[in-house]
Short mmCIF file of C-alpha atoms in Angstrom, two decimals:
data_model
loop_
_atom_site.label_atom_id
_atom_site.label_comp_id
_atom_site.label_asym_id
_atom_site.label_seq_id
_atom_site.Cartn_x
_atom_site.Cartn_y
_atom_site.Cartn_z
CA UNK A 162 23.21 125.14 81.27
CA UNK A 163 25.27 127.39 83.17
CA UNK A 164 29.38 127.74 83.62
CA UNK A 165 30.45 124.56 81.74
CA UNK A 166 33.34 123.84 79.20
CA UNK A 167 32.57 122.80 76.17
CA UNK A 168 34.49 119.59 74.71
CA UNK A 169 34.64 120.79 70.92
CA UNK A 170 35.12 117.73 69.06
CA UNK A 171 35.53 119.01 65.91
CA UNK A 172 38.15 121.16 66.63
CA UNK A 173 39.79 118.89 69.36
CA UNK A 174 40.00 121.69 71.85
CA UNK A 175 38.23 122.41 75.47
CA UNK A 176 36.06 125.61 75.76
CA UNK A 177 35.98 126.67 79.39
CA UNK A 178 33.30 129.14 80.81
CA UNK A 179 30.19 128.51 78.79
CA UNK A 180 26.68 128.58 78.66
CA UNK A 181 24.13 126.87 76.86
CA UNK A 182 21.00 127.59 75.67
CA UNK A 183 18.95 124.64 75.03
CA UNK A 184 15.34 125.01 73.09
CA UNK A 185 12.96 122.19 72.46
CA UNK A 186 16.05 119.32 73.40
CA UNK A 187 18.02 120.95 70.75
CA UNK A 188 21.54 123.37 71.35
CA UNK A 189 20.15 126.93 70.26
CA UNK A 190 23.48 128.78 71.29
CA UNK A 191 26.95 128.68 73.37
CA UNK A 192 27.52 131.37 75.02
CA UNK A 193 30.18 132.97 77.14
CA UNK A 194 29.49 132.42 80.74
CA UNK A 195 27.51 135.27 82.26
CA UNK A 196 25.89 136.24 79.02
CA UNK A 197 22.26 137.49 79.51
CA UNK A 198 19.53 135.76 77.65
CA UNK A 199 15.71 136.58 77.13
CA UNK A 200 13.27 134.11 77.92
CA UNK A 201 14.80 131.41 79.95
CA UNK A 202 12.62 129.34 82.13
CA UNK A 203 15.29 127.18 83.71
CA UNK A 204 19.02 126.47 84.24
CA UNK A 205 21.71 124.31 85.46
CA UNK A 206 24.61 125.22 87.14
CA UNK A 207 27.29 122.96 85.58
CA UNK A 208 29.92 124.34 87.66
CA UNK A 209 32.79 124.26 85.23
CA UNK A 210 31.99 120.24 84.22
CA UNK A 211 32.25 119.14 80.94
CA UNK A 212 29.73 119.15 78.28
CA UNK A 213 30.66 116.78 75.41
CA UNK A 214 28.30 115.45 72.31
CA UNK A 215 27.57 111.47 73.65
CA UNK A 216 29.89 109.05 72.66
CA UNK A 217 29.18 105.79 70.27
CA UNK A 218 30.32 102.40 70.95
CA UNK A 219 31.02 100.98 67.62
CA UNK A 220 31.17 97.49 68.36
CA UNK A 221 29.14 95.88 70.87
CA UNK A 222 26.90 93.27 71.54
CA UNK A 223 24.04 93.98 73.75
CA UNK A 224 22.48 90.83 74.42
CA UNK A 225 25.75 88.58 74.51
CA UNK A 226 26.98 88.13 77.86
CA UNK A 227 30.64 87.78 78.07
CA UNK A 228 30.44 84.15 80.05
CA UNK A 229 32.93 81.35 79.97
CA UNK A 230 30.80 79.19 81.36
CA UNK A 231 26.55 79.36 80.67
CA UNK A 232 24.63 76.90 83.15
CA UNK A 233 20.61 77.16 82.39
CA UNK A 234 19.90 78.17 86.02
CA UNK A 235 21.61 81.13 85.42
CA UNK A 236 19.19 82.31 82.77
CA UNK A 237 17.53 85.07 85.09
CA UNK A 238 20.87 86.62 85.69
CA UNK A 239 21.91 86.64 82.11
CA UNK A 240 18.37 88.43 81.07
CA UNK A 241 18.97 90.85 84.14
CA UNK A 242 22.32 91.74 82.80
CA UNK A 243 20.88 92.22 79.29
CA UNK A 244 18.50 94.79 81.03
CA UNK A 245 21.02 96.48 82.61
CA UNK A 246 23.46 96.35 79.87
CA UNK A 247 21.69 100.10 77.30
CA UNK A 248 21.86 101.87 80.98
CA UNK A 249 25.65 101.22 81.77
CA UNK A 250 25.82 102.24 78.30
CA UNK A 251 23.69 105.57 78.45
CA UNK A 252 25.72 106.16 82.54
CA UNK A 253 28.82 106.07 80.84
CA UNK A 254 28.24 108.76 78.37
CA UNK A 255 27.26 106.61 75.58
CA UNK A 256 24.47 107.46 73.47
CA UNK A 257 24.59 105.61 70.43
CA UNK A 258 25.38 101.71 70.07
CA UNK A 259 26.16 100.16 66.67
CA UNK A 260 25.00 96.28 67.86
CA UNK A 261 27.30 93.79 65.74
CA UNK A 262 25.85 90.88 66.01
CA UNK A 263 22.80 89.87 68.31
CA UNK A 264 20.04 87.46 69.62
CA UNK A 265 16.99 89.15 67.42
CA UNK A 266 14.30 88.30 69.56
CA UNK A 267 16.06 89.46 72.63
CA UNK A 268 17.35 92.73 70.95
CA UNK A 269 13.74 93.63 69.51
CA UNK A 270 12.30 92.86 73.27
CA UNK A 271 14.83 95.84 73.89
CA UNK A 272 14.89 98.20 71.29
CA UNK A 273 10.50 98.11 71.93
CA UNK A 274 11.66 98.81 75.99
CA UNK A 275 13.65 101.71 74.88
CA UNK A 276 11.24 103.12 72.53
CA UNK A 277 8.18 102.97 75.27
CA UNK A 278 10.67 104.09 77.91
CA UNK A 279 10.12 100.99 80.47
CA UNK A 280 14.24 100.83 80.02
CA UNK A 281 16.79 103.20 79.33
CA UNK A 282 19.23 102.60 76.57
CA UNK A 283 20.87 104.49 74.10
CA UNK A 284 19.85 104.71 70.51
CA UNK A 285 21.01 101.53 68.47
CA UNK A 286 21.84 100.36 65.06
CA UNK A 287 22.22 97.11 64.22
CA UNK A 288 22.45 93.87 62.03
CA UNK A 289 20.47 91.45 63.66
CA UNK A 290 21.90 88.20 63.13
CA UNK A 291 25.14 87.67 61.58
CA UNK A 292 25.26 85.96 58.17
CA UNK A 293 27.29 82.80 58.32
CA UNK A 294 27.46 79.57 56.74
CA UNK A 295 26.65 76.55 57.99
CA UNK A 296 29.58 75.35 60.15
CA UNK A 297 31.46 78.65 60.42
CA UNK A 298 32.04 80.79 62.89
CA UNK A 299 31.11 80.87 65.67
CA UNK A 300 31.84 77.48 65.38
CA UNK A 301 29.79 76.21 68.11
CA UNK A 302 26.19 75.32 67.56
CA UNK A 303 23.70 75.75 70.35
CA UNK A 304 22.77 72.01 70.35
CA UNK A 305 26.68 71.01 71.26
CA UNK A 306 26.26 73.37 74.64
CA UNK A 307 23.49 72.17 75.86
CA UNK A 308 20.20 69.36 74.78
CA UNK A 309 18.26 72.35 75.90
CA UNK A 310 20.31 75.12 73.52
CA UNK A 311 17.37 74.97 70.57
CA UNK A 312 14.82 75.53 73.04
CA UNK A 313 16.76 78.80 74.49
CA UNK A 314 17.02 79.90 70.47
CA UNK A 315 13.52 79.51 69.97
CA UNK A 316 13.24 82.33 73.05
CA UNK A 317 16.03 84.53 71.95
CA UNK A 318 16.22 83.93 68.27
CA UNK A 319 19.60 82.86 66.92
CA UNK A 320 22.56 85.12 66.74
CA UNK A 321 23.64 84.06 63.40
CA UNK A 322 21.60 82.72 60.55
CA UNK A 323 23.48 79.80 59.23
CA UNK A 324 23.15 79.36 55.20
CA UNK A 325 22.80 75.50 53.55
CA UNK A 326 22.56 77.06 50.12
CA UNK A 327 22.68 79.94 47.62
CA UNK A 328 18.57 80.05 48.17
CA UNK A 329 18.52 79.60 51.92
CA UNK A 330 21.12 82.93 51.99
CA UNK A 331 18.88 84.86 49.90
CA UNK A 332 15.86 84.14 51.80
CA UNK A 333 17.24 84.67 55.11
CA UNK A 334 19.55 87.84 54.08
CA UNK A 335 16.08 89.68 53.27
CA UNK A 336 14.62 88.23 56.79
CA UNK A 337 16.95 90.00 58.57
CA UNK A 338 16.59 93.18 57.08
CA UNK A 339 13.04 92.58 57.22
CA UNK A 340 13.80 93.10 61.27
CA UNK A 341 15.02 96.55 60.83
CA UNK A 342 18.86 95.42 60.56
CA UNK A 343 20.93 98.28 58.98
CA UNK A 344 24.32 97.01 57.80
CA UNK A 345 25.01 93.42 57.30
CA UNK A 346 27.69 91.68 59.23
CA UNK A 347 29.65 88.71 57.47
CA UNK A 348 32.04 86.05 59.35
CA UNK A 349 35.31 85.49 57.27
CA UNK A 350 37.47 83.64 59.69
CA UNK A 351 38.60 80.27 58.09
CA UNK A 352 40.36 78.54 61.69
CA UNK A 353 38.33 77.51 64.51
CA UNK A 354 38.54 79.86 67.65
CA UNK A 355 36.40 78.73 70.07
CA UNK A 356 36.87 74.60 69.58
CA UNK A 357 39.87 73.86 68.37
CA UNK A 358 38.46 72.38 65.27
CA UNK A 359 40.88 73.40 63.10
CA UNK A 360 39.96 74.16 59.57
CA UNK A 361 36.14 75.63 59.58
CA UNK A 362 33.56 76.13 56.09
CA UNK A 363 34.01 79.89 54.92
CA UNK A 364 31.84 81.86 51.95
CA UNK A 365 31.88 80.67 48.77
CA UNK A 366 33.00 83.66 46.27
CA UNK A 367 29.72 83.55 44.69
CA UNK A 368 27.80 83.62 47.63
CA UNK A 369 30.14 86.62 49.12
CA UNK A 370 29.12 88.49 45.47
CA UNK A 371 25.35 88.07 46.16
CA UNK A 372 26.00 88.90 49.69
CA UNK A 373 27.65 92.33 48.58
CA UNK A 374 24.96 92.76 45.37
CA UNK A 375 22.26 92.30 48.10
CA UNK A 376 23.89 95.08 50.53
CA UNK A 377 24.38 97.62 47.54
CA UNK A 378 20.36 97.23 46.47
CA UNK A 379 19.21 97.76 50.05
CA UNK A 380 21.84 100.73 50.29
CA UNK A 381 23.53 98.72 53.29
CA UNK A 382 27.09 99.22 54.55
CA UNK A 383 28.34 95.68 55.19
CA UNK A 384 30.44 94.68 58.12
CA UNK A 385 33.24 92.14 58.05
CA UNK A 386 34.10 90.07 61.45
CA UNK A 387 37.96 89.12 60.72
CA UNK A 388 40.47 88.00 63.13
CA UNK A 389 42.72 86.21 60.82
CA UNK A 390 44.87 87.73 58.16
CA UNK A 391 42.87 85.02 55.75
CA UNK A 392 39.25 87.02 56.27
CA UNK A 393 40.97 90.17 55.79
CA UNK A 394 42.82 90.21 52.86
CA UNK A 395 40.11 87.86 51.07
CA UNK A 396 36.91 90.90 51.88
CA UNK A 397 39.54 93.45 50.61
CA UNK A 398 38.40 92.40 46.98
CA UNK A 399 34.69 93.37 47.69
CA UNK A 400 33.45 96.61 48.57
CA UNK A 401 33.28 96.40 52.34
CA UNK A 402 32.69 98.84 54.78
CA UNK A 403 34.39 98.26 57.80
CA UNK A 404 36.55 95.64 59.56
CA UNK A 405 35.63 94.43 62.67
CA UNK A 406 38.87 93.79 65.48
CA UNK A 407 41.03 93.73 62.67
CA UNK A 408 43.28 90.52 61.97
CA UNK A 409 45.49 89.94 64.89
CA UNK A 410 47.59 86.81 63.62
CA UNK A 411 49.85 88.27 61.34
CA UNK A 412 51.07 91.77 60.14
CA UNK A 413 48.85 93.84 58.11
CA UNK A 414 51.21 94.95 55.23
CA UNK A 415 51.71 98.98 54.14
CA UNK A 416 49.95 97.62 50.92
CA UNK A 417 46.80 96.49 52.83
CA UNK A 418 46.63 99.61 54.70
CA UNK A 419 46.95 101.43 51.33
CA UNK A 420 44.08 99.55 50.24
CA UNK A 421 41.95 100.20 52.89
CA UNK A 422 42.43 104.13 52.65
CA UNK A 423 41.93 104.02 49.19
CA UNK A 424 38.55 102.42 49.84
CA UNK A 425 37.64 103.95 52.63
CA UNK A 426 37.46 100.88 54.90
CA UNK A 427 36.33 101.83 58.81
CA UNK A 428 38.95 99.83 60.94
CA UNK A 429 36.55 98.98 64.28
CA UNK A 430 39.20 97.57 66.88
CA UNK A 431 38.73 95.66 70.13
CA UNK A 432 41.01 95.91 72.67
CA UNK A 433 39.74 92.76 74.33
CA UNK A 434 40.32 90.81 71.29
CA UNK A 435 44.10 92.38 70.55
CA UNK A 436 44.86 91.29 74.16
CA UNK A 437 43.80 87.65 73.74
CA UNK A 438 46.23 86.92 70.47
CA UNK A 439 48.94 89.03 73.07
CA UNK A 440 48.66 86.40 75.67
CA UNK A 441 50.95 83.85 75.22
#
């Protein structure tokens, strides 16, 4: 790859007027432009462009449409969009997805396109379903949208898996791992967003222990979905990994912060979400 400049990440500066030598899909060297090299069967003339490692979308959801309104005629579109979604992804520069929260039947239908190549997406990690208890959020069951909503779940597979009982979370925490889920993703708002139901069921603290026992015996980050100050400063006590949005309903103190550097917590925010507690 000829005459490019190099975006050097690590030490947040541009390189102009290199070359690269690429061997087997790897980076062998960078070069100053012009440099003569043995061997070369091909190149590229980048004409000054950049060349930058591919970015990572930490939070995203590949087969959730973002859709006010879901009519069952529309189901074609929605599954077209899904296609389409890993290749705006991979045209924007984006190479690696971390997929919070997803239809599992849908996503595996994609990760096996992207493997054989029939679609082109980025690499992804995941968590499958979310883990949620019965009632919480999303707090909206499939079977309120539509009389047909547990038929389309028996296609796609259900985004979260909700728990009835220490037993049922158990069985289906290991289920989704079973699918190739690497993190687990918990739920820890305790208001209603979507319904305007008020007050909705959260995690018991012995189930949130087992949850967090479980992750540390697989050797699994967990994930924490938490709008509200509540969800936040309640996962704070266990050993979590990263907070997804970040609470957007009241101030995060200089104590919380504290906390979270001292732990090591990932804050993942969404601009999307930020602007919706904005709007007034």
């Amino acid at each position: 790859l000829l005459d490019c400049a190099v975006v050097d990440v690590m030490a947040g500066r541009i390189v102009p007027g290199r070359d690269v030598v690429i061997e087997k899909g790897r980076i062998a060297a960078i070069l100053p432009a012009g440099t003569r090299t043995d061997g070369v069967n091909s190149s590229i003339d980048a004409r000054g462009a950049y060349l930058m490692p591919g970015l990572i979308d930490a939070h995203c959801h590949l087969t959730v449409q973002s859709s006010a309104v879901f009519k069952l005629s529309d189901l074609s579109k929605h599954v077209r969009q899904i296609k389409r979604n890993g290749l705006m992804q991979v045209s924007a520069g984006v190479t690696t997805v971390r997929d919070t929260g997803a239809f599992p039947n849908m996503l595996g239908d994609l990760l096996d396109d992207y493997e054989k190549g029939s679609l082109t997406g980025p690499r992804v990690v995941h968590c499958n379903a979310l883990a949620n208890i019965d009632g919480g959020h999303p707090d909206v069951k499939s079977s309120e949208v539509s009389l047909l909503g547990p038929l389309t779940i028996a296609f796609t597979g259900s985004m979260t898996f909700d728990y009835t009982g220490r037993r049922d979370l158990m069985k289906k925490l290991a289920e989704n791992v079973e699918r190739g889920a690497s993190f687990v993703k918990l739920t820890m708002d305790d208001r209603s967003l979507i319904c305007g139901r008020g007050a909705i069921p959260v995690y018991e603290d012995a189930d949130l222990k087992a949850i967090f026992d479980f992750a540390e015996s697989r050797g699994l980050p967990v994930a924490a979905h938490t709008l509200m100050h509540y969800g936040m400063k309640r996962v704070l006590n266990y050993p979590i990994g990263s907070l997804e949005h970040i609470t957007g309903n009241a101030r995060v103190t200089d104590a919380e912060i504290a906390l979270m550097v001292k732990k090591g917590v990932a804050i993942v925010p969404t601009l999307q979400i930020g602007h919706n507690f904005a709007f007034r």
